[in-house]
Coordinates of N, CA, C and O in Angstrom, one line a residue:
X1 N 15.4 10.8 -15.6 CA 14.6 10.4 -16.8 C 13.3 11.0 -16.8 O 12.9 11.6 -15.9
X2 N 12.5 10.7 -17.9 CA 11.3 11.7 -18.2 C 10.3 10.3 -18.9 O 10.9 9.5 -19.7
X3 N 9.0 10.2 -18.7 CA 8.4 9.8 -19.2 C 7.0 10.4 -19.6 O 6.3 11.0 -18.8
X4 N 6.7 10.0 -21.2 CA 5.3 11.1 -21.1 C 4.5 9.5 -21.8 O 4.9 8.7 -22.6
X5 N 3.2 9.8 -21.1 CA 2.1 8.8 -20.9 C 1.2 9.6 -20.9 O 0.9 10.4 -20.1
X6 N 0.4 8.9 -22.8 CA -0.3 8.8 -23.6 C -1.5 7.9 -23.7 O -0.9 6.9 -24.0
X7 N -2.7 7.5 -23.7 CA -3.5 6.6 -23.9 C -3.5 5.9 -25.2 O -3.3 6.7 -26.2
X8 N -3.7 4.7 -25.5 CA -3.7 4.3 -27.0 C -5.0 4.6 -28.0 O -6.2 4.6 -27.8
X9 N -4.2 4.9 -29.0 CA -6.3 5.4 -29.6 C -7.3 4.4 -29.8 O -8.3 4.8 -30.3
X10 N -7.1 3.2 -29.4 CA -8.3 2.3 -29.1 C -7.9 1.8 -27.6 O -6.8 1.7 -27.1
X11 N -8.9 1.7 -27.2 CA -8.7 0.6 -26.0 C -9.4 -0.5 -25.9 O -10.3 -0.5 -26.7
X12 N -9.1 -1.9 -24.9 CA -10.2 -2.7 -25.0 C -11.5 -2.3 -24.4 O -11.7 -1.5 -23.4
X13 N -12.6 -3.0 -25.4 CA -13.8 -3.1 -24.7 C -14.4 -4.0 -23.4 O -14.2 -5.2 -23.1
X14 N -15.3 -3.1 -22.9 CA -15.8 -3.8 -21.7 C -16.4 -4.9 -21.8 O -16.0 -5.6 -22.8
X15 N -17.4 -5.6 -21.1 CA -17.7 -6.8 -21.4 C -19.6 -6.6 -22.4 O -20.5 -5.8 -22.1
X16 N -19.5 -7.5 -23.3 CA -20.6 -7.6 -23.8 C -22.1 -6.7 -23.1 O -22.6 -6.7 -22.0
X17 N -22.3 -6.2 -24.1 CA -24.0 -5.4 -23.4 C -23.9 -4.4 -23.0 O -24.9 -3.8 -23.2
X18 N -22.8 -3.6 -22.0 CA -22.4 -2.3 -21.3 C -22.2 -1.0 -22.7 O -21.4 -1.2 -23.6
X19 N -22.7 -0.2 -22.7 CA -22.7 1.1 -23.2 C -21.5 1.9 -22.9 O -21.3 2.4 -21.8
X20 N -20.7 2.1 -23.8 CA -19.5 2.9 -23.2 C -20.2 4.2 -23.9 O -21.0 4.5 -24.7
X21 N -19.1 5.0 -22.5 CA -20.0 7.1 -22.7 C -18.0 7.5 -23.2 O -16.9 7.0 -23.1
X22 N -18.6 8.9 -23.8 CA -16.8 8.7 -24.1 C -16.9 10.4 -23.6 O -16.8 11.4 -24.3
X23 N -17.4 10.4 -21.6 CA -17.6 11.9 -21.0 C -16.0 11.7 -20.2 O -15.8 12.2 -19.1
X24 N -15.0 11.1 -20.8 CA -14.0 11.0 -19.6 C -13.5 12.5 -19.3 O -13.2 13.4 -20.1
X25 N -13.5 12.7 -18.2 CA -12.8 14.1 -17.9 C -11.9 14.1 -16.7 O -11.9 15.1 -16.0
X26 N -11.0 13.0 -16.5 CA -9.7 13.0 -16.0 C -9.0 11.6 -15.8 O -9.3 10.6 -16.4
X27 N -8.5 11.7 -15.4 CA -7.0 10.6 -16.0 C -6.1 10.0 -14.5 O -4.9 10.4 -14.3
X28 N -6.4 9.2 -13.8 CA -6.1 8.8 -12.9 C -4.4 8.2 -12.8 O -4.6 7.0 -12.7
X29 N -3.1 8.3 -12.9 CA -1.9 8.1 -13.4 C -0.9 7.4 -12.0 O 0.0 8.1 -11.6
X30 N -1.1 6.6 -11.6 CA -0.1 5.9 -11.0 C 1.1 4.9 -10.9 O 1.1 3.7 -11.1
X31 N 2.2 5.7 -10.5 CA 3.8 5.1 -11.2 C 4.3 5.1 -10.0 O 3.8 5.5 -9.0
X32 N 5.8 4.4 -10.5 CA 6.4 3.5 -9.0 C 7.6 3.3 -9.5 O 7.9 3.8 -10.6
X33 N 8.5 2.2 -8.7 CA 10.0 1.0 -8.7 C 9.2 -0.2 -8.8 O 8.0 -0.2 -8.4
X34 N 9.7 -1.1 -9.2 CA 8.8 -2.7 -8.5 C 8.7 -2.9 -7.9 O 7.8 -3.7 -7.7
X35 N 9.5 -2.4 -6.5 CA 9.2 -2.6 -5.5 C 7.6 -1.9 -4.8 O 6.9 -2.2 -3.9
X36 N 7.7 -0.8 -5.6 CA 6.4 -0.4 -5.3 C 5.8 0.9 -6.6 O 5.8 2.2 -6.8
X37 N 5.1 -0.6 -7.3 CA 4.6 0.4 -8.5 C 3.6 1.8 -8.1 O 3.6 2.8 -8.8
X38 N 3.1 1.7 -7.0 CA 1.7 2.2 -6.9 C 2.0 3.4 -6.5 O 1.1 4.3 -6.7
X39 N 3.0 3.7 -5.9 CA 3.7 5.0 -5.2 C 3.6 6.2 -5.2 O 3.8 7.0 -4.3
X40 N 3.3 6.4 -6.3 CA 2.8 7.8 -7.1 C 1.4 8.0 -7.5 O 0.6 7.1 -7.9
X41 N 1.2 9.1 -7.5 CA -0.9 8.9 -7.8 C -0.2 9.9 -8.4 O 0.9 10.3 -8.1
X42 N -1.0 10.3 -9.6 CA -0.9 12.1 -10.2 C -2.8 11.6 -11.0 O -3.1 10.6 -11.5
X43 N -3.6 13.1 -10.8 CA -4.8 13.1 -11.2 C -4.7 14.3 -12.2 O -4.4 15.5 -11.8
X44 N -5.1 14.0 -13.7 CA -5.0 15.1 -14.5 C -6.0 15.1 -15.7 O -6.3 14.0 -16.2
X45 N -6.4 15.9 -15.9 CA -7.8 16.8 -16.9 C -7.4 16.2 -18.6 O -8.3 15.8 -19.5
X46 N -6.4 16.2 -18.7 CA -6.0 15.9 -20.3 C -5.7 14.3 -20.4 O -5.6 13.8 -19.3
X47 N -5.5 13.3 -21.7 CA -5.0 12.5 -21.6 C -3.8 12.0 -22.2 O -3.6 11.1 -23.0
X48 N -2.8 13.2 -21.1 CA -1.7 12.3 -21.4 C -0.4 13.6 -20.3 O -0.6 14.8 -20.3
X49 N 0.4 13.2 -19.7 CA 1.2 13.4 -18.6 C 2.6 13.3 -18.7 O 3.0 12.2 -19.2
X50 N 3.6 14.1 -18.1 CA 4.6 14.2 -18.1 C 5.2 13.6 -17.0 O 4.6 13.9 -15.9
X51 N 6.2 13.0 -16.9 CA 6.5 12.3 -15.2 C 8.3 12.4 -15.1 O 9.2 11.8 -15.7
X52 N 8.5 13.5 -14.0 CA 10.1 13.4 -14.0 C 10.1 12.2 -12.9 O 9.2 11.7 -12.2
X53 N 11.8 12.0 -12.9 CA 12.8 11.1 -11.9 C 11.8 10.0 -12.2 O 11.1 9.8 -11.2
X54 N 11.5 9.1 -13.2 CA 11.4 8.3 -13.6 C 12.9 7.2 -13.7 O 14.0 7.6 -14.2
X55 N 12.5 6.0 -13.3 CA 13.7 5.2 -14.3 C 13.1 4.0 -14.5 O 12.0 3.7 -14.0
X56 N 14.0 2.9 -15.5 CA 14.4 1.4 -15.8 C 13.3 0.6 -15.0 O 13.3 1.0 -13.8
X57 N 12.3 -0.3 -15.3 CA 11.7 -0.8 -14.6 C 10.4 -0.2 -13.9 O 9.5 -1.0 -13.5
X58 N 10.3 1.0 -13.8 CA 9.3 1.5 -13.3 C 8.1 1.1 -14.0 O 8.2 0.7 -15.1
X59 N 6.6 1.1 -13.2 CA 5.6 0.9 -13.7 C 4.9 2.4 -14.1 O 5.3 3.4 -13.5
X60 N 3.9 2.5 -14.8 CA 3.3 3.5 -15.1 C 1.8 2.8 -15.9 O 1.7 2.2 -17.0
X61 N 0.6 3.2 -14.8 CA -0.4 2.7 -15.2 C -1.6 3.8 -15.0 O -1.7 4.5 -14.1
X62 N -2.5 3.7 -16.1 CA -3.2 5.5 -16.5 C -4.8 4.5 -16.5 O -5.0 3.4 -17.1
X63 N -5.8 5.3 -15.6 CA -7.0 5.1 -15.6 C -8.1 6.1 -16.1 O -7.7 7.3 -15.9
X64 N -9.3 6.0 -16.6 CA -9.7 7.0 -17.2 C -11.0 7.5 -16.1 O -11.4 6.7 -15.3
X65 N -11.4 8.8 -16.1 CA -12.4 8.8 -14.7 C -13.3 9.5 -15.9 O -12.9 10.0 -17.0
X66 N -14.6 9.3 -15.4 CA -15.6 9.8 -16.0 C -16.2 11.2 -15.2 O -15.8 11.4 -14.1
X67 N -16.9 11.9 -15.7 CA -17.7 13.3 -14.8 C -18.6 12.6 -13.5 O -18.7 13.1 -12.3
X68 N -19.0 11.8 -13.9 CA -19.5 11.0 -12.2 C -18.8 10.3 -11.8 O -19.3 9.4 -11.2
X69 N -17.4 10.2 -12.0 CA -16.2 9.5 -11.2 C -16.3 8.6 -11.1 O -16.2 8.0 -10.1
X70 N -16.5 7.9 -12.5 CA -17.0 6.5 -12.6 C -15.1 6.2 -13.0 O -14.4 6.9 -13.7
X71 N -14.7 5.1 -12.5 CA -13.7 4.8 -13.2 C -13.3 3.7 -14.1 O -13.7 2.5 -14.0
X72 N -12.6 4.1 -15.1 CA -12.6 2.7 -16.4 C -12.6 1.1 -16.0 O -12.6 0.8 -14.8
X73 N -12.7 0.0 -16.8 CA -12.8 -1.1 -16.4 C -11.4 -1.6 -15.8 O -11.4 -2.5 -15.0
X74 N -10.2 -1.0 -16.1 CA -9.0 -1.2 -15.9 C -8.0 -0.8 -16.4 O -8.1 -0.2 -17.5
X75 N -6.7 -0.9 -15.7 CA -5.5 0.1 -15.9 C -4.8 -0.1 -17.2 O -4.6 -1.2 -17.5
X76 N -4.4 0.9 -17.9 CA -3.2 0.6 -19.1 C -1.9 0.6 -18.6 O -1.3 1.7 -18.3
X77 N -1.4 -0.4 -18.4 CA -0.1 -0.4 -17.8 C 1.2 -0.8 -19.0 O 1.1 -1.6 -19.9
X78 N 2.7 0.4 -18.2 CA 3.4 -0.1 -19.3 C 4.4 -0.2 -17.9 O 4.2 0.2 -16.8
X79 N 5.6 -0.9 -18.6 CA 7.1 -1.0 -17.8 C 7.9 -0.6 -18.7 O 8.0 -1.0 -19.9
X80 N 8.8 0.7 -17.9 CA 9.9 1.1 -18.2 C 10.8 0.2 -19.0 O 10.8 -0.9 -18.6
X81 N 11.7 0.5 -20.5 CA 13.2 0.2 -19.9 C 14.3 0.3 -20.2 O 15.2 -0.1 -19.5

């Protein structure tokens, strides 16, 4: 199976008062089994990724990195199915 993982064109906002910068320049991408979502790291420039031997159940969760490697408030996660 094949999965391609996309960011949504809004995301949530951070908490009250914080300045969001929109310098993201890579894409932190970590997928798995349930038994172990986290299994996979993949780090990429664009936002959005292609992922083979994917299957049913898998997790797939995408973080955003900024040019000072700041990383987003938290992960977009989806489950396979």
């Amino acid at each position: 199976a094949v999965a391609t993982v996309a960011p949504p064109a809004s995301s949530p906002s951070g908490p009250g008062g914080v300045r969001v910068e929109s310098d993201k320049t890579t894409y932190r991408t970590s997928y798995g089994p349930p038994a172990t979502p986290d299994a996979h790291q993949l780090r990429v420039s664009k936002p959005s990724a292609t992922l083979t031997n994917v299957g049913s159940g898998w997790s797939i969760a995408v973080k955003a990195i900024n040019a000072n490697g700041l990383e987003g408030w938290d992960w977009a996660r989806v489950t396979l199915k």
